[in-house]
Structures are given as C-alpha cells and as structure tokens.
Coordinates of C-alpha atoms and ligand atoms in Angstrom, one line a residue:
X28 CA 20.8 -19.8 32.7
X29 CA 18.7 -18.8 35.7
X30 CA 15.4 -17.1 35.0
X31 CA 15.3 -13.3 35.3
X32 CA 13.0 -11.9 37.9
X33 CA 10.2 -9.5 37.1
X34 CA 12.2 -6.7 38.6
X35 CA 15.4 -7.7 36.6
X36 CA 13.3 -7.7 33.4
X37 CA 11.9 -4.3 34.1
X38 CA 15.4 -2.9 34.6
X39 CA 16.9 -4.6 31.6
X40 CA 14.1 -3.4 29.3
X41 CA 13.9 0.2 30.7
X42 CA 16.4 1.6 28.1
X43 CA 14.4 -0.1 25.3
X44 CA 11.2 1.4 26.7
X45 CA 12.8 4.9 26.7
X46 CA 14.0 4.5 23.1
X47 CA 10.6 3.3 21.8
X48 CA 8.7 5.9 23.8
X49 CA 10.8 8.6 22.0
X50 CA 10.1 6.9 18.7
X51 CA 6.4 6.7 19.5
X52 CA 6.1 10.3 20.5
X53 CA 7.9 11.4 17.4
X54 CA 5.6 9.6 15.0
X55 CA 2.3 9.6 16.8
X56 CA 0.2 12.3 15.2
X57 CA -2.2 14.4 17.3
X58 CA -5.8 13.9 16.4
X59 CA -9.2 15.1 17.7
X60 CA -12.1 12.7 18.2
X61 CA -14.7 15.5 17.8
X62 CA -13.6 16.1 14.2
X63 CA -14.7 12.6 13.2
X64 CA -18.3 12.9 14.5
X65 CA -21.1 14.2 12.3
X66 CA -22.7 16.3 15.1
X67 CA -25.3 18.0 12.9
X68 CA -26.9 14.6 12.2
X69 CA -27.7 14.2 15.9
X70 CA -31.2 14.5 17.6
X71 CA -32.1 14.7 21.3
X72 CA -33.2 11.4 22.8
X73 CA -36.2 10.8 25.1
X74 CA -35.8 11.0 28.8
X75 CA -35.3 14.3 30.8
X76 CA -34.9 16.3 27.6
X77 CA -38.0 15.0 25.9
X78 CA -36.6 14.0 22.6
X79 CA -37.2 10.9 20.5
X80 CA -36.5 7.4 21.7
X81 CA -34.2 5.3 19.7
X82 CA -36.0 3.0 17.2
X83 CA -34.6 0.1 15.2
X84 CA -35.4 2.0 12.0
X85 CA -32.9 4.8 13.1
X86 CA -30.0 2.5 12.4
X87 CA -29.1 2.3 8.8
X88 CA -26.0 0.1 9.0
X89 CA -25.8 -3.7 8.5
X90 CA -26.6 -5.8 11.6
X91 CA -23.2 -7.4 11.7
X92 CA -21.5 -4.0 11.5
X93 CA -23.6 -3.0 14.5
X94 CA -22.5 -6.0 16.4
X95 CA -18.8 -5.4 15.6
X96 CA -19.1 -1.7 16.6
X97 CA -20.6 -2.7 20.0
X98 CA -17.9 -5.3 20.6
X99 CA -15.2 -2.9 19.7
X100 CA -16.6 -0.1 21.8
X101 CA -17.2 -2.3 24.9
X102 CA -13.7 -3.6 24.5
X103 CA -12.3 0.0 24.5
X104 CA -14.6 0.8 27.5
X105 CA -12.8 -1.6 29.8
X106 CA -9.7 0.7 29.7
X107 CA -9.7 1.3 33.5
X108 CA -9.1 -2.5 34.0
X109 CA -6.3 -2.5 31.3
X110 CA -4.7 0.5 32.9
X111 CA -4.8 -1.1 36.2
X112 CA -3.1 -4.2 34.8
X113 CA -0.2 -2.4 33.1
X114 CA 0.3 0.2 35.8
X115 CA 0.6 -2.7 38.4
X116 CA 3.0 -4.6 36.2
X117 CA 5.1 -1.9 34.6
X118 CA 4.9 0.6 37.4
X119 CA 4.1 4.3 37.2
X120 CA 7.7 5.7 37.3
X121 CA 10.4 6.4 34.8
X122 CA 10.0 5.6 31.1
X123 CA 7.7 2.7 31.9
X124 CA 5.3 5.0 33.8
X125 CA 5.4 7.6 31.0
X126 CA 4.4 4.9 28.6
X127 CA 1.6 3.6 30.8
X128 CA 0.0 7.0 31.1
X129 CA 0.5 8.0 27.5
X130 CA -0.9 4.7 26.2
X131 CA -3.9 5.1 28.5
X132 CA -4.5 8.7 27.3
X133 CA -4.4 7.5 23.7
X134 CA -6.7 4.6 24.3
X135 CA -9.1 7.0 26.1
X136 CA -9.9 8.6 22.8
X137 CA -11.0 5.5 21.2
X138 CA -14.0 4.8 23.3
X139 CA -15.0 8.5 23.4
X140 CA -14.9 8.8 19.6
X141 CA -16.8 5.6 18.8
X142 CA -19.5 6.3 21.4
X143 CA -20.0 9.8 20.1
X144 CA -20.3 8.6 16.6
X145 CA -22.8 5.9 17.6
X146 CA -24.9 8.3 19.7
X147 CA -25.1 11.0 17.0
X148 CA -25.9 8.6 14.2
X149 CA -28.3 6.5 16.2
X150 CA -26.5 3.4 14.9
X151 CA -27.1 1.3 18.0
X152 CA -29.7 1.2 20.8
X153 CA -28.2 3.5 23.4
X154 CA -30.0 1.9 26.3
X155 CA -28.9 -1.6 25.5
X156 CA -25.4 -0.2 24.9
X157 CA -25.2 1.5 28.3
X158 CA -26.5 -1.6 30.0
X159 CA -24.0 -3.8 28.2
X160 CA -21.2 -1.4 29.2
X161 CA -22.3 -1.5 32.9
X162 CA -22.3 -5.3 32.9
X163 CA -19.0 -5.6 31.0
X164 CA -17.1 -3.0 33.1
X165 CA -18.6 -4.2 36.4
X166 CA -17.0 -7.6 35.8
X167 CA -13.6 -6.0 35.2
X168 CA -11.0 -7.6 33.1
X169 CA -8.0 -9.7 33.7
X170 CA -5.8 -11.4 31.1
X171 CA -4.3 -14.8 31.8
X172 CA -0.7 -14.6 33.2
X173 CA -1.4 -11.0 34.2
X174 CA 1.4 -11.1 36.8
X175 CA 4.0 -12.1 34.2
X176 CA 5.8 -9.3 32.4
X177 CA 6.9 -11.2 29.3
X178 CA 3.5 -12.9 29.0
X179 CA 1.8 -9.6 29.2
X180 CA 4.1 -8.0 26.6
X181 CA 3.5 -11.0 24.3
X182 CA -0.3 -10.8 24.8
X183 CA -0.5 -7.1 24.0
X184 CA 1.7 -7.4 20.9
X185 CA -0.9 -9.8 19.4
X186 CA -3.9 -8.1 20.9
X187 CA -3.1 -4.5 19.6
X188 CA -2.7 -5.9 16.1
X189 CA -5.9 -7.9 16.4
X190 CA -7.7 -4.8 17.6
X191 CA -6.2 -2.8 14.7
X192 CA -7.6 -5.3 12.1
X193 CA -10.9 -5.5 13.8
X194 CA -11.4 -1.7 13.9
X195 CA -10.2 -1.4 10.3
X196 CA -12.6 -4.1 9.0
X197 CA -15.5 -2.9 11.1
X198 CA -15.0 0.5 9.4
X199 CA -15.4 -1.1 6.0
X200 CA -18.4 -3.2 7.0
X201 CA -20.3 -0.2 8.3
X202 CA -20.6 1.3 4.8
X203 CA -20.4 4.9 6.0
X204 CA -17.2 6.8 4.9
X205 CA -17.4 8.9 8.1
X206 CA -17.3 5.9 10.4
X207 CA -14.6 4.3 8.2
X208 CA -12.4 7.4 8.5
X209 CA -12.8 7.3 12.3
X210 CA -12.0 3.6 12.7
X211 CA -9.1 3.9 10.3
X212 CA -7.7 6.6 12.6
X213 CA -8.2 4.5 15.7
X214 CA -6.7 1.5 13.9
X215 CA -3.6 3.6 13.2
X216 CA -3.2 4.2 16.9
X217 CA -3.5 0.5 17.6
X218 CA -0.8 -0.2 15.0
X219 CA 1.7 2.1 16.8
X220 CA 0.8 0.4 20.1
X221 CA 1.5 -3.0 18.6
X222 CA 4.9 -1.8 17.2
X223 CA 5.9 -0.5 20.7
X224 CA 5.1 -3.8 22.4
X225 CA 6.5 -5.9 19.6
X226 CA 9.8 -4.0 19.8
X227 CA 9.9 -4.5 23.5
X228 CA 9.3 -8.2 23.3
X229 CA 11.8 -8.4 20.5
X230 CA 14.4 -6.9 22.9
X231 CA 13.3 -9.4 25.6
X232 CA 14.3 -12.2 23.2
X233 CA 17.8 -11.0 23.4
X234 CA 17.9 -10.6 27.1
X235 CA 16.0 -13.8 28.1
X236 CA 15.4 -15.9 25.0
X237 CA 14.1 -19.1 26.7
X238 CA 11.7 -17.2 29.1
X239 CA 10.5 -15.1 26.2
X240 CA 9.8 -18.0 24.0
X241 CA 7.9 -19.7 26.8
X242 CA 5.8 -16.6 27.3
X243 CA 4.9 -16.4 23.6
X244 CA 3.9 -20.1 23.5
X245 CA 1.8 -19.8 26.6
X246 CA 0.0 -16.7 25.3
X247 CA -0.7 -18.2 21.9
X248 CA -2.0 -21.4 23.4
X249 CA -5.0 -19.7 25.1
X250 CA -5.3 -16.4 23.3
X251 CA -8.6 -14.6 23.9
X252 CA -9.7 -11.2 22.6
X253 CA -10.0 -8.7 25.5
X254 CA -13.7 -8.4 24.9
X255 CA -14.4 -12.1 25.7
X256 CA -16.2 -11.1 28.8
X257 CA -18.9 -9.2 26.8
X258 CA -22.4 -10.7 27.2
X259 CA -23.0 -13.0 24.2
X260 CA -19.4 -12.7 23.0
X261 CA -19.3 -16.2 21.5
X262 CA -22.4 -15.6 19.4
X263 CA -21.2 -12.2 18.4
X264 CA -17.7 -13.3 17.4
X265 CA -19.2 -16.0 15.1
X266 CA -21.2 -13.3 13.3
X267 CA -18.1 -11.1 13.1
X268 CA -16.0 -14.0 11.7
X269 CA -18.7 -15.0 9.2
X270 CA -18.6 -11.4 7.9
X271 CA -14.8 -11.5 7.5
X272 CA -14.3 -8.7 10.1
X273 CA -12.2 -10.9 12.3
X274 CA -11.8 -14.6 11.7
X275 CA -9.4 -17.4 12.2
X276 CA -7.7 -16.9 8.8
X277 CA -7.0 -13.2 9.7
X278 CA -5.9 -14.2 13.2
X279 CA -3.4 -16.6 11.8
X280 CA -2.2 -14.8 8.7
X281 CA -2.5 -11.2 9.7
X282 CA -1.8 -11.3 13.4
X283 CA 0.0 -14.3 14.8
X284 CA 2.3 -15.1 11.8
X285 CA 3.6 -11.6 11.0
X286 CA 4.4 -10.9 14.7
X287 CA 6.2 -14.2 15.0
X288 CA 8.1 -13.4 11.8
X289 CA 9.2 -10.0 13.1
X290 CA 10.6 -11.7 16.2
X291 CA 12.2 -14.3 13.9
X292 CA 11.2 -16.9 16.5
X293 CA 12.4 -19.9 14.4
X294 CA 15.9 -18.5 14.3
X295 CA 16.3 -17.3 17.9
X296 CA 19.5 -18.8 19.4
X297 CA 20.5 -19.4 23.0
X298 CA 17.3 -21.2 24.0
X299 CA 17.3 -23.6 27.0
X300 CA 15.4 -26.9 26.9
X301 CA 12.1 -25.3 27.9
X302 CA 12.6 -22.5 25.3
X303 CA 13.1 -25.2 22.6
X304 CA 10.0 -27.0 23.8
X305 CA 8.1 -23.7 23.7
X306 CA 9.2 -23.0 20.1
X307 CA 8.0 -26.5 19.1
X308 CA 4.6 -25.7 20.7
X309 CA 4.5 -22.4 18.7
X310 CA 5.1 -24.3 15.4
X311 CA 2.5 -26.9 16.3
X312 CA 0.1 -24.0 17.2
X313 CA 0.6 -22.4 13.8
X314 CA -0.3 -25.7 12.1
X315 CA -3.4 -26.1 14.3
X316 CA -4.5 -22.6 13.4
X317 CA -3.9 -23.3 9.7
X318 CA -6.2 -26.4 9.9
X319 CA -8.8 -24.6 11.9
X320 CA -8.8 -21.6 9.6
X321 CA -9.1 -23.8 6.5
X322 CA -12.0 -25.7 8.1
X323 CA -13.7 -22.4 9.0
X324 CA -13.3 -21.1 5.5
X325 CA -14.8 -24.2 4.0
X326 CA -17.8 -24.0 6.3
X327 CA -18.3 -20.3 5.6
X328 CA -18.1 -20.9 1.8
X329 CA -20.6 -23.8 2.1
X330 CA -22.9 -21.6 4.1
X331 CA -22.7 -18.8 1.6
X332 CA -23.4 -21.2 -1.3
X333 CA -26.5 -22.5 0.7
X334 CA -27.8 -19.0 1.2
X335 CA -27.2 -18.1 -2.4
X336 CA -29.2 -21.1 -3.7
X337 CA -32.2 -20.2 -1.7
Ligands
FE2_417 FE1 -8.0 1.2 21.5
FE2_418 FE1 -4.2 0.2 21.5

C-alpha cells in the first residue's frame, strides 16, 4: 500500500469533516463570555486612569490555582499561531475552511473570558501577566510534525482533551464558584473540539491505517502541552501536577488511554509493517506512562506525608 499524500488525505476526509461539522454546529450551544464575569467586583487600576495598583493581597485564590490560570490563559492566548497552523494545513476552503474559522472563533472566547475574569477579580498581577503574554506570543508556537496532517489531527485529539481536563480541574482548584462555572463552560467547548478531531482521526484509521498508527505513535512519543513555551513552564507544570490539576496519571488514564480506546487501536486491521511497529510503540508507551505515573504518585504521597508531619 502506498502512502496517501497530504492532498489525498484532505480529499478523502472532506466528507467526514462535513458530517462532523454539521454535528458540531447542531450540538454546540451558544454562550456569552460576559455573563461569566462578575463585573461589579472590578476596580480601576493605576496608570492613565489613576486607580489602584494591583497588590498581592488583592488575590484571594490559592497560589497554584493562580499558576494554572496563567498557564491556561497564556496557552489560549497563542491562538493566532494555532490558527495559522491549521489554516495552512487544512486550508481555508470548503468544509475544512469552515471548521478552521469556526474553531478559531470558539477558541477566541476562551482567552477573552478568562482574562476578563482575572482582571475584574484581581486574581493575578496584570502587569506580569501582560509581559508574560508578550513574551509567549512573540515566540509564536509550532507543534512537532506541523506539516503532517495525520500527526496534527492526532496531536489535537489528545491536546483538546488535555486542555479540557486542565481547565476543569483549575476551576475546582480556584475555589470560586464563578470561576468554576466559567472554566466548566470552556472545558465543554474543548470536549466538543476533541470529539471532532477524534472522529476525524478515527476515519483516517479506515482510510490509511498504517500511516495513521504511525502518526499516533510519533505524537505520543513526544507529546508536549501547547503552553510548553511559557516562561518557567517546567516549574509551573510541576506545581500543577502536585496539585492534581494535570499530572501524569491524568494524562495516561484520562487523556491518552480513552482516546486510544475510542480508536480501538489494538484491533485495527490492515496495518503494514511500519503500522504494526507503531502499534507496538504505542503499547510500550502506555506501559512507560503507567510506570512514570505510579512513580510520580509515590513521590507526591511521600511529599504530602512529609509536609503533614512537620
Ligand atoms: Fe480553548
Ligand atoms: Fe479547544
């Protein structure tokens, strides 16, 4: 079996895009970011308007929730780079183009809503946040294999679900029902995005099983969250993992494994030799993740016990 070209894949999957786009538009509920922001709690900041500067004491939420909100927001902020990637790869015409623009419009709400909430509630330092945004966006974003259609579809299937879980758990960690409601709403969008991409890649397994398996194996082997370019990302993600907002256990059990199960990767037929090799790599990767997650949980428990005994 010869490998399908990027163009052939786009054409083969176009009817699937059309069907899933219709499905998405029928179930996606309209919502309004402004309704999730407690505007009357806001106060004017210093600067040209002469209000009060942000002070550490303004923020009443846990440190780690603040970190997670910043990471999630900066991740959403890089939308122009993500748009560029998918517009380049999927094109701007036909059903693919309609999806690209619609997805971008939906994602645009996320950053807007979270930033409004953070500004009004003074939950984070707005100057530091703006500087971090400038640094992060100025670097732009590229995911690995960004010129490969199947790799990109595999990546976003996992990434949208990872983002959903991260928003959802951040909402809980903040301890403010208003913020939780907002992030739950955002997480619901991410879930629909995940389903769209997951269905598309599921169809790709039928069209080009070996190529698709290879793409999934490659993507899992070096999966990075889209915010990995954020200043201090490594340190921040450790804090986020320790708080159980997004850790290896969740990555394995709530993101990677369920998506693989939906594709039924271990029962896909018609694989070529490389597809079989890729599937073996996926199985090995799941085992590696299991060991790493268990090790992490042990360390986290030991740390918690140490802190409790102080
Ligand atoms: Fe988003
Ligand atoms: Fe999304």
